Amino acid sequence: CVIGGAGPPLLLLHGFPSSSHMYRNLIPRLATHYRVIAPDYPGFGYSSAPTLDHFAYTFGAVTDIVDHFTQTVGAKNYVLFMQDYGGPVGFRLAVKHPERLRGLIIQNAVANVEGWNPDVVKQLSPFWVKRNAETEKPIRDILTPDATKFEYTHGTTRPDKLSPDAWTVDQAGLDRPGNVDIQLQYFHDYQTNVAL
């Protein structure tokens, strides 16, 4: 998705379990002043979801795709807006091409393990150490409709202001055939972000 005209490029990098759809209300507001670029990563939103034997679902590979995409649409530099999974992609882009970076907007994108919820680290660690059916189970539980809705409703003080479209669209993407395996691969690769 590329919207807007002559303003400076603003690259919106989405989080899990969403897609550029998460920015659907923000994009029109920003597009009056910026050239808004909001891609969907492979396996998310309207992007294709090749099988695991046709694409390496790593944050490094997604960074390369987003990097190529920004150049294809003529964004020689940009402000990065990173949310959640957008962090691993955006931080890699910033390190890879600091000369292209005009600014950073960081929303719930963790740059170090100390910034994570300890319960999340506890849940992911066994999966990273030894991936098997038992260690995958807590991750598979994150991909359910109830968990996707929880991503939006947990901690909100104004649930009446939430649109069910958010978790419904996200879950439709997660439910595509083969996407559970794709998401498990992303979660497994997330450990590479800790090393960085």
Coordinates of C-alpha atoms in Angstrom, one line a residue, residues 10-109:
L10 CA 6.6 7.5 6.1
L11 CA 7.1 3.7 6.3
L12 CA 4.6 2.0 8.5
L13 CA 5.8 -1.4 9.7
H14 CA 3.0 -3.5 11.2
G15 CA 3.0 -5.9 14.2
F16 CA 1.7 -9.3 15.0
P17 CA -0.9 -10.6 14.3
S18 CA -2.0 -7.7 12.0
S19 CA -1.0 -6.2 8.7
S20 CA -1.2 -2.8 7.2
H21 CA -4.9 -3.1 8.1
M22 CA -3.9 -2.0 11.6
Y23 CA -3.2 1.5 10.2
R24 CA -6.4 1.8 8.2
N25 CA -7.6 4.8 10.2
L26 CA -4.2 6.4 10.5
I27 CA -3.2 6.2 6.8
P28 CA -5.8 8.8 5.5
R29 CA -4.8 11.3 8.2
L30 CA -1.1 10.9 7.5
A31 CA -1.5 10.9 3.7
T32 CA -2.4 14.6 3.6
H33 CA 1.2 15.4 4.7
Y34 CA 3.2 12.3 3.9
R35 CA 3.7 9.7 1.3
V36 CA 2.6 6.7 3.3
I37 CA 4.0 3.3 2.6
A38 CA 2.5 0.4 4.5
P39 CA 3.5 -3.1 3.2
D40 CA 2.2 -6.4 4.5
Y41 CA 4.9 -9.0 5.3
P42 CA 4.8 -12.4 3.6
G43 CA 2.1 -14.5 5.4
F44 CA 0.2 -11.4 6.6
G45 CA -2.6 -9.3 5.2
Y46 CA -2.9 -9.4 1.5
S47 CA 0.7 -10.5 0.9
S48 CA 1.3 -14.0 -0.5
A49 CA 2.1 -16.8 1.8
P50 CA 4.5 -19.1 0.1
T51 CA 5.1 -22.5 1.7
L52 CA 8.1 -22.9 4.0
D53 CA 10.1 -24.7 1.4
H54 CA 9.7 -21.6 -1.0
F55 CA 10.4 -18.8 1.4
A56 CA 12.6 -18.4 4.6
Y57 CA 10.3 -16.8 7.1
T58 CA 12.9 -14.9 9.0
F59 CA 13.0 -11.2 10.0
G60 CA 16.2 -10.9 7.9
A61 CA 14.4 -12.1 4.8
V62 CA 11.4 -9.8 5.5
T63 CA 13.8 -6.9 6.0
D64 CA 15.4 -7.6 2.6
I65 CA 11.9 -7.6 1.0
V66 CA 10.8 -4.4 2.6
D67 CA 14.2 -2.8 1.7
H68 CA 13.7 -3.8 -2.0
F69 CA 10.0 -2.7 -1.9
T70 CA 10.9 0.8 -0.6
Q71 CA 13.5 1.2 -3.4
T72 CA 11.0 -0.1 -6.0
V73 CA 8.4 2.5 -5.0
G74 CA 11.1 5.2 -5.0
A75 CA 11.5 5.9 -1.3
K76 CA 15.2 6.9 -1.1
N77 CA 14.7 7.8 2.5
Y78 CA 11.9 7.6 5.1
V79 CA 10.7 8.0 8.6
L80 CA 10.2 4.5 10.1
F81 CA 7.1 3.8 12.2
M82 CA 7.6 0.5 13.9
Q83 CA 5.0 -1.5 15.9
D84 CA 5.7 -4.9 17.5
Y85 CA 7.1 -7.1 14.6
G86 CA 7.9 -3.9 12.8
G87 CA 10.7 -3.4 15.3
P88 CA 12.8 -6.4 14.1
V89 CA 12.3 -5.3 10.5
G90 CA 12.7 -1.6 11.2
F91 CA 15.8 -1.8 13.4
R92 CA 17.5 -4.0 10.8
L93 CA 16.6 -1.5 8.1
A94 CA 18.0 1.3 10.2
V95 CA 21.3 -0.5 10.8
K96 CA 21.5 -1.7 7.1
H97 CA 20.9 1.8 5.7
P98 CA 21.3 4.6 8.3
E99 CA 21.7 7.1 5.5
R100 CA 18.0 6.5 4.5
L101 CA 16.6 7.1 8.0
R102 CA 14.9 10.4 8.6
G103 CA 13.4 9.5 11.9
L104 CA 12.1 6.8 14.1
I105 CA 8.6 6.3 15.7
I106 CA 8.6 3.3 18.0
Q107 CA 5.3 1.9 19.3
N108 CA 5.5 -1.2 21.4
A109 CA 8.6 -2.5 19.5

